[in-house]
Coordinates of C-alpha atoms in Angstrom, one line a residue:
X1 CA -15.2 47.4 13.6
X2 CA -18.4 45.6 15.5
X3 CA -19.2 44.7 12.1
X4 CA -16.0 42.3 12.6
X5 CA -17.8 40.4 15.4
X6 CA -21.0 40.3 13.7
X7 CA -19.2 38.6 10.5
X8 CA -18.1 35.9 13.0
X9 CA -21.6 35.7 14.3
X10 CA -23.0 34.5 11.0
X11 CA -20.8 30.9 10.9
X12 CA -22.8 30.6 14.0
X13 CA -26.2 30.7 12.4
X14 CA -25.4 28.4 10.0
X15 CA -24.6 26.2 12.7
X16 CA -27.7 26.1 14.5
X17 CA -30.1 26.0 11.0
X18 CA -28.0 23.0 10.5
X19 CA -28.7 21.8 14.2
X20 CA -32.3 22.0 13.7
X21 CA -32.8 20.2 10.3
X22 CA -34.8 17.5 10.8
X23 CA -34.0 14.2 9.1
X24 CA -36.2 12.1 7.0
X25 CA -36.3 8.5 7.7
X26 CA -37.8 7.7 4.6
X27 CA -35.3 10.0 2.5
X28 CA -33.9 8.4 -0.9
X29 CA -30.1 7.9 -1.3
X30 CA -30.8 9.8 -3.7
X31 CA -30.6 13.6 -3.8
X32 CA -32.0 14.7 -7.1
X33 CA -30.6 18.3 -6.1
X34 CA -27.0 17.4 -7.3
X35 CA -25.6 18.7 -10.4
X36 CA -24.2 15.7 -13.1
X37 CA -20.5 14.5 -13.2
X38 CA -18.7 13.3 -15.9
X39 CA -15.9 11.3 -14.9
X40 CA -12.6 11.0 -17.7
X41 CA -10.1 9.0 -16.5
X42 CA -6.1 8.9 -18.1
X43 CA -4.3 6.8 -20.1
X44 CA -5.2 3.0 -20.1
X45 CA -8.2 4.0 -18.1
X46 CA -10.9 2.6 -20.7
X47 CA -11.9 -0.7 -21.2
X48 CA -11.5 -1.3 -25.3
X49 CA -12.9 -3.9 -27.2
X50 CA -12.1 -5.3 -30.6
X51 CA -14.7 -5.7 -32.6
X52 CA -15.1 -7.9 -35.7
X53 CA -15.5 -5.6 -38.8
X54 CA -17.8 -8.5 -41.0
X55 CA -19.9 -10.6 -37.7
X56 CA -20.0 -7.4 -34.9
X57 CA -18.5 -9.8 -32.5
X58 CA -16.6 -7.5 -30.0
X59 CA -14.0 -9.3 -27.7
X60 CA -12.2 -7.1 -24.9
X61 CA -8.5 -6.6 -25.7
X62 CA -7.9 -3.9 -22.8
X63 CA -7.8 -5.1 -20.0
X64 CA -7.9 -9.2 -19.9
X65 CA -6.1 -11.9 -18.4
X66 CA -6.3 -14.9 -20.2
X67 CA -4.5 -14.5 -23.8
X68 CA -3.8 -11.2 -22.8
X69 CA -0.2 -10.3 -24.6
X70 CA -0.9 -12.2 -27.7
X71 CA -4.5 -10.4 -28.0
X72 CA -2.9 -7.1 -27.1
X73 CA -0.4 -7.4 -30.0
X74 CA -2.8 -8.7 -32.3
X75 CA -5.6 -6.3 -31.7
X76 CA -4.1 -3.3 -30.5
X77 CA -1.3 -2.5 -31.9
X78 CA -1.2 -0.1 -34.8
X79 CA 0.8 3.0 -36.7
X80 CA 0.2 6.6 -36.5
X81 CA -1.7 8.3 -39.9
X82 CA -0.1 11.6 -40.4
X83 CA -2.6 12.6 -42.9
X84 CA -5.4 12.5 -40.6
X85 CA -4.0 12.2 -37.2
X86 CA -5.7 8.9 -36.3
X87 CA -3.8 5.3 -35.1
X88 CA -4.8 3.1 -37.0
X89 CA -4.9 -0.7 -35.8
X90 CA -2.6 -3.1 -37.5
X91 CA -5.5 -5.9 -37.7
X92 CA -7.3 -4.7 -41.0
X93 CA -10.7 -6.5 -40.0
X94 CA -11.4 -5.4 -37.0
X95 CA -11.7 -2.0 -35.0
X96 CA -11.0 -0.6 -31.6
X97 CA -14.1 0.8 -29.1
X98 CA -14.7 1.2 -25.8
X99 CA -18.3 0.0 -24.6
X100 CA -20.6 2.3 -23.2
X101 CA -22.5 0.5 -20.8
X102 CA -23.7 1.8 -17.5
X103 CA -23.8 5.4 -18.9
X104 CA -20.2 5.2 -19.7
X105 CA -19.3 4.4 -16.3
X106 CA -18.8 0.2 -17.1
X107 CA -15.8 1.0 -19.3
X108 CA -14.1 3.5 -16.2
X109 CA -15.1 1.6 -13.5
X110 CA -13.2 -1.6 -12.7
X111 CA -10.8 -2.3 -15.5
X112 CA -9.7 -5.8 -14.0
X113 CA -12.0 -8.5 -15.3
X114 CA -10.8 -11.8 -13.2
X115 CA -9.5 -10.6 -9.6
X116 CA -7.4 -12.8 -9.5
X117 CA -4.5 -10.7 -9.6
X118 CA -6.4 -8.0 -6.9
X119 CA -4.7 -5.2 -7.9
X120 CA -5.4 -2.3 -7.2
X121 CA -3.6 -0.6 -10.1
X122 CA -6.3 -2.7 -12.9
X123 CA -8.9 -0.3 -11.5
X124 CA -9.8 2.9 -12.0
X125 CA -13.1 4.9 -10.7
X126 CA -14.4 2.2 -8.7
X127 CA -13.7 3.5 -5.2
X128 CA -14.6 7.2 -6.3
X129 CA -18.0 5.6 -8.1
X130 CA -18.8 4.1 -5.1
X131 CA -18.7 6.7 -2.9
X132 CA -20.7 9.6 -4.9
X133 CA -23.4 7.2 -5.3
X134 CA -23.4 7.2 -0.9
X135 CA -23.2 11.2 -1.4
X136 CA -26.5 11.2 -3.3
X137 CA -25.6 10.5 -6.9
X138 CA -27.0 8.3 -9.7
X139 CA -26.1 6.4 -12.2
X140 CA -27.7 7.6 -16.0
X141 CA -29.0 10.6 -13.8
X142 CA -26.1 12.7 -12.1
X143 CA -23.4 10.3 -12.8
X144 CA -21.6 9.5 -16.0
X145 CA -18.6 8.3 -17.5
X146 CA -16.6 9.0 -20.6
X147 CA -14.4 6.2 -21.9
X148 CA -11.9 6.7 -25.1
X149 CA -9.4 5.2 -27.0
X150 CA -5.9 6.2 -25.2
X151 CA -4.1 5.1 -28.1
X152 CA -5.1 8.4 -30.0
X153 CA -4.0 11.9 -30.2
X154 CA -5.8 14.2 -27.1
X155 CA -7.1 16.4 -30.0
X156 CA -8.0 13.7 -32.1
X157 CA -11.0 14.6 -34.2
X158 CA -13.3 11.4 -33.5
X159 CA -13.2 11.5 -29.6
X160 CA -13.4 15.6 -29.5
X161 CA -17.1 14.8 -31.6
X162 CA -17.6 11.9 -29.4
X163 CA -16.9 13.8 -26.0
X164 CA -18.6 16.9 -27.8
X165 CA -21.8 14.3 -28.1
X166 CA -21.5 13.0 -24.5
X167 CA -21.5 16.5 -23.0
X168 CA -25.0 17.2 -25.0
X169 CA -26.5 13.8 -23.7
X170 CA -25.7 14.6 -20.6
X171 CA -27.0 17.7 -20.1
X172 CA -29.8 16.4 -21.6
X173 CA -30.4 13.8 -19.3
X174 CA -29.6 15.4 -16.2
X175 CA -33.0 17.4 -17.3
X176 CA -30.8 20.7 -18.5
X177 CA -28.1 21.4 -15.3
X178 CA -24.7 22.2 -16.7
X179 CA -21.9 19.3 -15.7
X180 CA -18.9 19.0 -13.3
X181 CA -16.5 17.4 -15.2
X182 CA -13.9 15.0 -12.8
X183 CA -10.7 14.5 -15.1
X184 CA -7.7 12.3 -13.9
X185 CA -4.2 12.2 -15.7
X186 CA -4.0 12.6 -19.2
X187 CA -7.5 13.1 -19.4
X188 CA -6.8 16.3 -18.3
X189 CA -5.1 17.1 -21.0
X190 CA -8.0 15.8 -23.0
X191 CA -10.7 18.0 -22.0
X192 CA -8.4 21.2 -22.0
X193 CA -8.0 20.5 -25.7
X194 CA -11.5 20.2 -26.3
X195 CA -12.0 23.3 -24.3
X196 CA -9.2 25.0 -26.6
X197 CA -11.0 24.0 -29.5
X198 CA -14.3 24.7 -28.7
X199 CA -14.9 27.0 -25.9
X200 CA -18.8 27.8 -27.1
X201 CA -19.5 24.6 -26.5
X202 CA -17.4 23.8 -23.3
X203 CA -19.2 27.2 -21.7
X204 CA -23.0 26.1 -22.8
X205 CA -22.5 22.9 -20.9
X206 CA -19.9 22.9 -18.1
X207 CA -20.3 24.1 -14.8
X208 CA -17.5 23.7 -13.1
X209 CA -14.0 21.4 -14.2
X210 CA -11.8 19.5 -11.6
X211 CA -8.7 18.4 -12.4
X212 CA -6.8 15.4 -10.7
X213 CA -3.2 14.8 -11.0
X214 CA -3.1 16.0 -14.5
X215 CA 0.2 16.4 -16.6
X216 CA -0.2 20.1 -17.8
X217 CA 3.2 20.1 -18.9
X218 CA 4.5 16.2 -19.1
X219 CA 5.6 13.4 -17.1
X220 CA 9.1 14.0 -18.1
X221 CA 11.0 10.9 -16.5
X222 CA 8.2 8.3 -17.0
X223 CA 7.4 9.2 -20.9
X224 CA 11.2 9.1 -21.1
X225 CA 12.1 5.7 -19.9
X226 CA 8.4 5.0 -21.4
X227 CA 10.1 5.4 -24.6
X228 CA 13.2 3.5 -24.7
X229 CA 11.8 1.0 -22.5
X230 CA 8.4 0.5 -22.2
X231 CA 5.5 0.6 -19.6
X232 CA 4.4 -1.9 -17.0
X233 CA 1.1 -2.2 -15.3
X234 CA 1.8 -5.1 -13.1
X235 CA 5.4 -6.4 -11.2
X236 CA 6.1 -10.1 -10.1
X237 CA 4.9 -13.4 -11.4
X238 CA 1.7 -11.4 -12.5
X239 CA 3.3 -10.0 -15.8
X240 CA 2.9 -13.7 -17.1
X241 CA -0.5 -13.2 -17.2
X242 CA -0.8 -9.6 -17.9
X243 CA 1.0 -7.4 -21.1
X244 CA 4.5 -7.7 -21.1
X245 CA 6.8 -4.4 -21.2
X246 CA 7.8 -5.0 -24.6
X247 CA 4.6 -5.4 -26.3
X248 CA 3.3 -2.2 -24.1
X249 CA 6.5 0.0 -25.5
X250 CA 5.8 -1.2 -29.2
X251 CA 2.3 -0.1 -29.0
X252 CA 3.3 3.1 -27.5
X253 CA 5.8 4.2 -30.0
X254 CA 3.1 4.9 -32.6
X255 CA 0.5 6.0 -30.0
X256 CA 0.2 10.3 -30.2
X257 CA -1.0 10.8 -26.9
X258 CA 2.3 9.5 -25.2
X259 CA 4.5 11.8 -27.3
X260 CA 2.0 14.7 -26.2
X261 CA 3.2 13.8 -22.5
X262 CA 6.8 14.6 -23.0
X263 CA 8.3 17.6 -21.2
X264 CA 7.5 20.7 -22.6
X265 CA 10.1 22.0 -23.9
X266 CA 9.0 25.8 -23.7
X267 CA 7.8 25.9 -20.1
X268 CA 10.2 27.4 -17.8
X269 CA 10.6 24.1 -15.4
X270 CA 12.3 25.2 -11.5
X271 CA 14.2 21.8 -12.0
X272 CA 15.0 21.2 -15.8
X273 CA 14.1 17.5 -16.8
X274 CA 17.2 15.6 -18.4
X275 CA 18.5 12.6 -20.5
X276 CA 21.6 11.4 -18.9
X277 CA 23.9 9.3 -20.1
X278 CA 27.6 8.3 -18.8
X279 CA 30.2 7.9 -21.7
X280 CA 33.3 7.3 -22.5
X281 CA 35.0 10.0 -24.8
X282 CA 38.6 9.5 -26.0
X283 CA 40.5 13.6 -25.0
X284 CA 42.8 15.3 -27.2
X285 CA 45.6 13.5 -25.8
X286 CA 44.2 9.8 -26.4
X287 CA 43.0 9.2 -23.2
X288 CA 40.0 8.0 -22.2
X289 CA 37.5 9.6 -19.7
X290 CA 34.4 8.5 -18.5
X291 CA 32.1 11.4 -18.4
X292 CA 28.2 12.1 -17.5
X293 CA 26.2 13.8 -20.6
X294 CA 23.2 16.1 -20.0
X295 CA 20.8 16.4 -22.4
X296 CA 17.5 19.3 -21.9
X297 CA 14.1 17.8 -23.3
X298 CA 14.8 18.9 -27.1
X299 CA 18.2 17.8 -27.3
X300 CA 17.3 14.3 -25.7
X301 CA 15.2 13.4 -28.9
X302 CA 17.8 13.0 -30.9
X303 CA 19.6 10.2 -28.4
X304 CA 15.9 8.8 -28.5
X305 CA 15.5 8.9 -32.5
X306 CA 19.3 7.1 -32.5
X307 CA 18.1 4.9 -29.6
X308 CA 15.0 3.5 -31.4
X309 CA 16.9 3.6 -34.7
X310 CA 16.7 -0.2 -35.7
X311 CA 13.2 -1.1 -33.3
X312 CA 10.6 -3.3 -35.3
X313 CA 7.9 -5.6 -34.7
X314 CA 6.6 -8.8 -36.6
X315 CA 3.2 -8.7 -37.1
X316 CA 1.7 -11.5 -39.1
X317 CA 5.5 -12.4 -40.4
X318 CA 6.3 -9.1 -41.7
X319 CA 8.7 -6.7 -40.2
X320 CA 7.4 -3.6 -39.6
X321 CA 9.9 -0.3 -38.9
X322 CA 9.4 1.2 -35.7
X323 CA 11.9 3.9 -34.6
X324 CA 11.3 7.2 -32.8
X325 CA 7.9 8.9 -34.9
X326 CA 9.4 12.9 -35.9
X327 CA 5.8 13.1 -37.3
X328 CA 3.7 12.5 -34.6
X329 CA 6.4 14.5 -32.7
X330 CA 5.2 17.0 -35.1
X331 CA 1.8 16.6 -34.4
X332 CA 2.3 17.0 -30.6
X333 CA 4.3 19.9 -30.7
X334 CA 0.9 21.7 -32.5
X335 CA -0.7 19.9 -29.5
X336 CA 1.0 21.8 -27.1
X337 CA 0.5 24.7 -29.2
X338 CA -2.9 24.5 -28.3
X339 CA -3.1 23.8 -24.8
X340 CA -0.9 27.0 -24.5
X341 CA -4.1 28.8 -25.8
X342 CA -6.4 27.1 -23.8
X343 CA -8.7 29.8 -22.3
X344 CA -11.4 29.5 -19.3
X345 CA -14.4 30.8 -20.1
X346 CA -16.1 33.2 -18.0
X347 CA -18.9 31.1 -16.5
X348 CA -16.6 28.3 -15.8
X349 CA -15.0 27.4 -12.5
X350 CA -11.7 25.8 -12.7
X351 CA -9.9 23.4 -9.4
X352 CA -6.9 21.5 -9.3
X353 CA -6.0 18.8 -7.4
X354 CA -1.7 17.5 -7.5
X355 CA -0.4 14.3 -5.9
X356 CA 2.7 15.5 -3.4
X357 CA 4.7 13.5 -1.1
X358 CA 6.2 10.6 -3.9
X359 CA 9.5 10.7 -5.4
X360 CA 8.7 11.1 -9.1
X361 CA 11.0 10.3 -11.7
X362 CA 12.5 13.5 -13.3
X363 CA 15.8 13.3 -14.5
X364 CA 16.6 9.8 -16.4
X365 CA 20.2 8.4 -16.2
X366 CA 21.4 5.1 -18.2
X367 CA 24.9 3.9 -18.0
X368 CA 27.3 4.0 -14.7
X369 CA 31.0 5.2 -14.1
X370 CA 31.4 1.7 -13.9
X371 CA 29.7 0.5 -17.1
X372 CA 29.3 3.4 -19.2
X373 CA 27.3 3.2 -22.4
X374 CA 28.8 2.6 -25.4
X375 CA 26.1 1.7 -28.2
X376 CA 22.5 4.1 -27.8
X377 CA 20.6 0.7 -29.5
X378 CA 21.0 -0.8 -26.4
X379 CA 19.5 1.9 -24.1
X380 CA 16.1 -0.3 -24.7
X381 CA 18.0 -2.9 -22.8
X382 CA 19.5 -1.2 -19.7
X383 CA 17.9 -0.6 -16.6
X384 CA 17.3 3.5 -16.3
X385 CA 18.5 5.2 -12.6
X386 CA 16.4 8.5 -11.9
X387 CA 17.0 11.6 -10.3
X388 CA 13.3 12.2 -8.5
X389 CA 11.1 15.7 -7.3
X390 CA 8.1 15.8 -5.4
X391 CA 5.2 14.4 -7.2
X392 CA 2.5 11.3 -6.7
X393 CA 5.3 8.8 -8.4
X394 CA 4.4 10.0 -12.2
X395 CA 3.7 13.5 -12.1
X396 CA 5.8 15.9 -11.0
X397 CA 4.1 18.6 -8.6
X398 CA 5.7 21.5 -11.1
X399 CA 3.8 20.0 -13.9
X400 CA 0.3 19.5 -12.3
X401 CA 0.2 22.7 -11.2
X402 CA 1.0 24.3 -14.6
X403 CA -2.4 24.2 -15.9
X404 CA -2.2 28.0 -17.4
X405 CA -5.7 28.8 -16.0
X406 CA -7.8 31.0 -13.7
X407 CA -7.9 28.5 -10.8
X408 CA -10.3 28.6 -8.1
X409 CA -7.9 26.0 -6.1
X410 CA -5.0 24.1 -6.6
X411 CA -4.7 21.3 -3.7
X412 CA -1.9 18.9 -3.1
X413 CA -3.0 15.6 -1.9
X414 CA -0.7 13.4 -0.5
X415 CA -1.1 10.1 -2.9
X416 CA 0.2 8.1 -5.6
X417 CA -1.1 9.1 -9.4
X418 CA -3.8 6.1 -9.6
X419 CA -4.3 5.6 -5.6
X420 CA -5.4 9.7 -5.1
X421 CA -8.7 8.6 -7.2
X422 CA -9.3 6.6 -3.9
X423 CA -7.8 8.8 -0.9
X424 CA -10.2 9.7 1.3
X425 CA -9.1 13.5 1.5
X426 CA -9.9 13.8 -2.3
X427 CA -13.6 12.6 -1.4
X428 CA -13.9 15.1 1.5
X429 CA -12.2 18.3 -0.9
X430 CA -14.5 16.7 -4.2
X431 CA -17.4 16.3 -1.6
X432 CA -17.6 19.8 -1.3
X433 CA -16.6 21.4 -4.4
X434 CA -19.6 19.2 -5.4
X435 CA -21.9 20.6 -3.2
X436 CA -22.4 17.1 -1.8
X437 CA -21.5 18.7 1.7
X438 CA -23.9 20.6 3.8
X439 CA -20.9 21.0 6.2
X440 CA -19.9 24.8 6.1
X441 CA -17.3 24.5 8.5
X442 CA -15.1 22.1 6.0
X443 CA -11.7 23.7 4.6
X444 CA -11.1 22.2 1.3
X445 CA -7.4 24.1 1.0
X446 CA -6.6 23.0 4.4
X447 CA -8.4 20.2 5.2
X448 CA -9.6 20.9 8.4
X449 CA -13.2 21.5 9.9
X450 CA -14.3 23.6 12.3
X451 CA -16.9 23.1 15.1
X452 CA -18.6 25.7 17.0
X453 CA -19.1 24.3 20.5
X454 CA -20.0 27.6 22.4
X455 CA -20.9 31.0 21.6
X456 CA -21.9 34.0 23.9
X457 CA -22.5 37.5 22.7
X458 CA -23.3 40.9 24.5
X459 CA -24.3 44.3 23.9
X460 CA -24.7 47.5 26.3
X461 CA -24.3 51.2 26.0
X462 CA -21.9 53.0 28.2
X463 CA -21.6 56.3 28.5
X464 CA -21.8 57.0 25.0
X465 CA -19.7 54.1 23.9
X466 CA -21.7 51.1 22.3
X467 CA -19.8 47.8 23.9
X468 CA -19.7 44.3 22.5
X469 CA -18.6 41.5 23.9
X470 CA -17.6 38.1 22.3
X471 CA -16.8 34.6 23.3
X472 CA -16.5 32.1 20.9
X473 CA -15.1 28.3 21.1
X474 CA -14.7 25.7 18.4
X475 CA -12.6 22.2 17.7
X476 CA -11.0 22.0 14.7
X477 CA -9.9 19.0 13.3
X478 CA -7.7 18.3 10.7
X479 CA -5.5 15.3 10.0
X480 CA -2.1 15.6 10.5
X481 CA -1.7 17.4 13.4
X482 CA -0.5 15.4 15.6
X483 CA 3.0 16.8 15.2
X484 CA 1.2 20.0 16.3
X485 CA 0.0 18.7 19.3
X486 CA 2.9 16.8 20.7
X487 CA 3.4 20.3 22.9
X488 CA 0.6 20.2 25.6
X489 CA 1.3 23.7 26.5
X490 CA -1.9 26.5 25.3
X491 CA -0.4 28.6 22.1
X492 CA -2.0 32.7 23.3
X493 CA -2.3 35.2 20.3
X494 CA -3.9 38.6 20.6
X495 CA -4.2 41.4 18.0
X496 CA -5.9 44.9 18.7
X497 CA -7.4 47.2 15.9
X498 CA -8.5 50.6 16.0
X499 CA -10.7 53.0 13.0
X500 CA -10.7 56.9 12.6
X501 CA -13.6 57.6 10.2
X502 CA -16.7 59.4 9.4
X503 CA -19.5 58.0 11.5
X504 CA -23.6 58.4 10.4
X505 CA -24.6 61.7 10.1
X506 CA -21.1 62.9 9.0
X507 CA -20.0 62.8 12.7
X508 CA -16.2 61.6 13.1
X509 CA -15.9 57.8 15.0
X510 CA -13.6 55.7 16.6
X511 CA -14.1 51.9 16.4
X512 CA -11.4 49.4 18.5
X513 CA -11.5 45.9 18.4
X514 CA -9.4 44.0 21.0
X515 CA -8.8 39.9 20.1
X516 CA -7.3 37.0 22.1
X517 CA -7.2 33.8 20.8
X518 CA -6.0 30.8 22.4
X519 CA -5.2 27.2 21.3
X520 CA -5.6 24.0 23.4
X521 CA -3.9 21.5 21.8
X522 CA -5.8 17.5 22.3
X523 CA -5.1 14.4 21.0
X524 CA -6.3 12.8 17.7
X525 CA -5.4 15.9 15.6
X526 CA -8.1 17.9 17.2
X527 CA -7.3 21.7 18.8
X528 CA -9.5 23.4 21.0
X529 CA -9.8 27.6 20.2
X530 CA -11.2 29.9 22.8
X531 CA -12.0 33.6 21.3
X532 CA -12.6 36.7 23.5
X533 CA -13.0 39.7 21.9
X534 CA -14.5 43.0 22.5
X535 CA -15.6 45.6 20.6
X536 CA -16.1 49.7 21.5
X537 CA -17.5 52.1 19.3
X538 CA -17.4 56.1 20.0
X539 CA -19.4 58.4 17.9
X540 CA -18.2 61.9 18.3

């Protein structure tokens, strides 16, 4: 059991080699020690352009203010190709990219292009770009960014080759170190396609993949209300110079990767997602009740399919049909199919990190007792009530953590789905997952550090007994604990432990270890620890 007190011993050495570093004045921001990140962001987290299919003139078309709606609709929007998978754009002379400036990191980076709506929610890496670059990092060296076309399937073909391609350069250019790959939302889902797919590939270049509010198994009240009536990136007077809801839910009808964020319907959900719906139903007698309908994520699809029965658009004077897609429903369901197979390779390592703390739509209710619904084509029309779980406002907790892999971590971070990208206690956890922290003392699971202020150690025969003695003090300090420390009064803890087993020489031993802790609560979420311990060893 002295090999107990020695264990503790050894945080204290790293302590003191970390005391005695010297510091270089004339040290480089950057640290050319750092592995590369790839940073791929959800959905509408790319910058895309339309580009002219006869001159080459590209013009952005996601995100922009001026002209916004009208290019949006005239640009973007498109039907879904069953044959090969691929949303095509409505506007047959021109196509749909995402720039790759900046190493792929223009296109992620600030997705706002006038600030003059200062929003926080028309950026996207910005804050989390910023500060790696302080940690060490550089652009086109250990810092990279992969941009795609959210319209398309997460297993579509030509951004699987594309990310495929971007995994290669960047190995490449980080001069052969295998990548941490920083995935937020749906691009998640994404990269655990790809890794489905092609798991040789994945393992040659990935180190290690983190995972950031990621919808493993759907965003079951957003997707729904998504559906019947639409998506909005911006409240208030700003819509009028921003894409209206309508124009974002026609786009999203057709678009695969939405459908492949419904609730799964074969996951075994601790709160079941639902379509609700109050109704009035004539009885047996003639009477007439007003009752509330349930409907579990497969049955709902069939109030969406009625719902979206008769939805068009006009594009360029002609109607064009747009109801509820069963084929790219059928193309998500083999989607899922594959996720479910995903596999982590052996050399991989695998963290997760889940917004908590938000009320996140779950359950989606239209209608009232009052005013019950009486015609499903008008569900596009009425406001939707929800019934919310814990979550970061989009994604429910029980989802993010689904991921159906061999996790190092999973951390909840208190945040909303976009803001996390920006909370300070993702940097500290990414910090050191990164290996951007010297700090050993840092708790990514807990979020706390601890700081050795004294230590004093002895050691003395007696009488055949070898004696050790231990005193040991840190602060540790972790946000949060104020609660904690609202009682003043010291918490005491001891714990004793005694060993009957062969000693050197085959000679039985005895080995006791006797522990008190106690815990000094301060202010500014900091708590003072005092350890005395000893240790006495017999040999018989």
């Amino acid at each position: 059991m002295a090999m107990l007190l020695d264990d503790i011993a050894k945080s204290v050495e790293i302590w003191i080699r970390l005391l005695r570093r010297k510091v270089d004045n004339n040290e480089t921001l950057v640290n050319p020690n750092l592995d590369p990140v790839l940073l791929v962001p959800g959905i509408a987290g790319s910058i895309l352009n339309a580009v002219d299919n006869v001159t080459g003139k590209e013009e952005r078309v996601w995100i922009r203010i001026l002209g916004a709606d009208y290019k949006f609709r005239t640009k973007l929007w498109s039907t879904f190709d069953p044959l090969t998978g691929r949303t095509v754009t409505l506007d047959p002379n021109s196509s749909v990219m995402v720039p790759q400036d900046r190493y792929g990191l223009y296109a992620i980076d600030t997705l706002d292009p006038d600030m003059i709506l200062g929003r926080d929610c028309v950026g996207y890496f910005h804050e989390m770009i910023v500060e790696m670059i302080q940690w060490g990092f550089q652009e086109g060296k250990t810092l990279f960014g992969f941009g795609y076309d959210f319209r398309q399937s997460n297993r579509y073909q030509g951004t699987l080759e594309r990310f495929s391609a971007t995994l290669e350069s960047v190995y490449n250019a980080s001069g052969g170190k295998k990548i941490n790959i920083i995935s937020h939302s749906m691009g998640g889902v994404l990269v655990k396609c790809f890794m489905s797919l092609h798991p040789d590939i994945f393992e040659k270049y990935v180190k290690n993949w983190i995972t950031i509010a990621s919808p493993f198994r759907g965003a079951p009240g957003y997707i729904t209300s998504t559906f019947l009536n639409g998506m909005s990136f911006v409240d208030g007077w700003q819509q009028n110079f921003f894409i209206s809801k309508w124009s974002m839910h026609q786009l999203l009808i057709e678009c695969p990767s939405i459908y492949e964020l419904m609730a799964c319907p074969n996951f075994h959900w601790e709160h079941l997602p639902l379509l609700e719906l109050w109704r009035e139903k004539i009885t047996s007698d003639g009477k007439s009740r007003i009752i509330l309908e349930s409907y579990p994520p497969t049955e709902a699809i069939e109030i969406m399919k009625e719902a979206l029965l008769n939805n068009t658009v006009n594009y360029n004077g002609v109607d064009i049909p747009l109801p509820f897609n069963s084929k790219i429903l059928e193309w998500a369901d083999e989607t899922q199919k594959i996720l479910s197979r995903a596999e982590l390779p052996s050399k991989v390592k695998f963290y997760n990190i889940y917004g908590t703390s938000l009320d996140t739509p779950h359950t989606v209710c239209y209608g009232s007792e009052e005013v019950p619904v009486t015609d499903l084509t008008e569900l596009r029309y009425l406001p939707a009530n929800y019934l919310c779980v814990d979550g970061d406002g989009t994604v429910p907790v029980e989802s993010a953590k689904a991921d159906g892999l061999r996790a190092e971590a999973r951390v909840g971070v208190p945040g909303e789905h976009r803001g996390i990208l920006a909370e300070h206690h993702t940097f500290r956890i990414l910090k050191c997952w990164l290996n951007a922290d010297t700090d050993p003392y840092y708790d990514p699971i807990n979020d706390y550090v601890i700081l050795p202020t004294a230590f004093e150690m002895e050691r003395h025969q007696v009488e055949g007994m070898q004696v050790t003695s231990l005193k040991e003090e840190w602060e540790i300090i972790s946000e949060g604990q104020d609660e904690l420390n609202n009682n003043k009064k010291p918490l005491v803890d001891s714990i004793s432990v005694s060993q009957l087993g062969g000693g050197y020489n085959n000679k039985a031993s005895r080995e006791e270890v006797r522990a008190t802790i106690t815990v000094h609560p301060q202010s500014e979420g900091k708590q003072h620890v005092v350890l005395n311990a000893v240790s006495v060893s017999v040999d018989a």
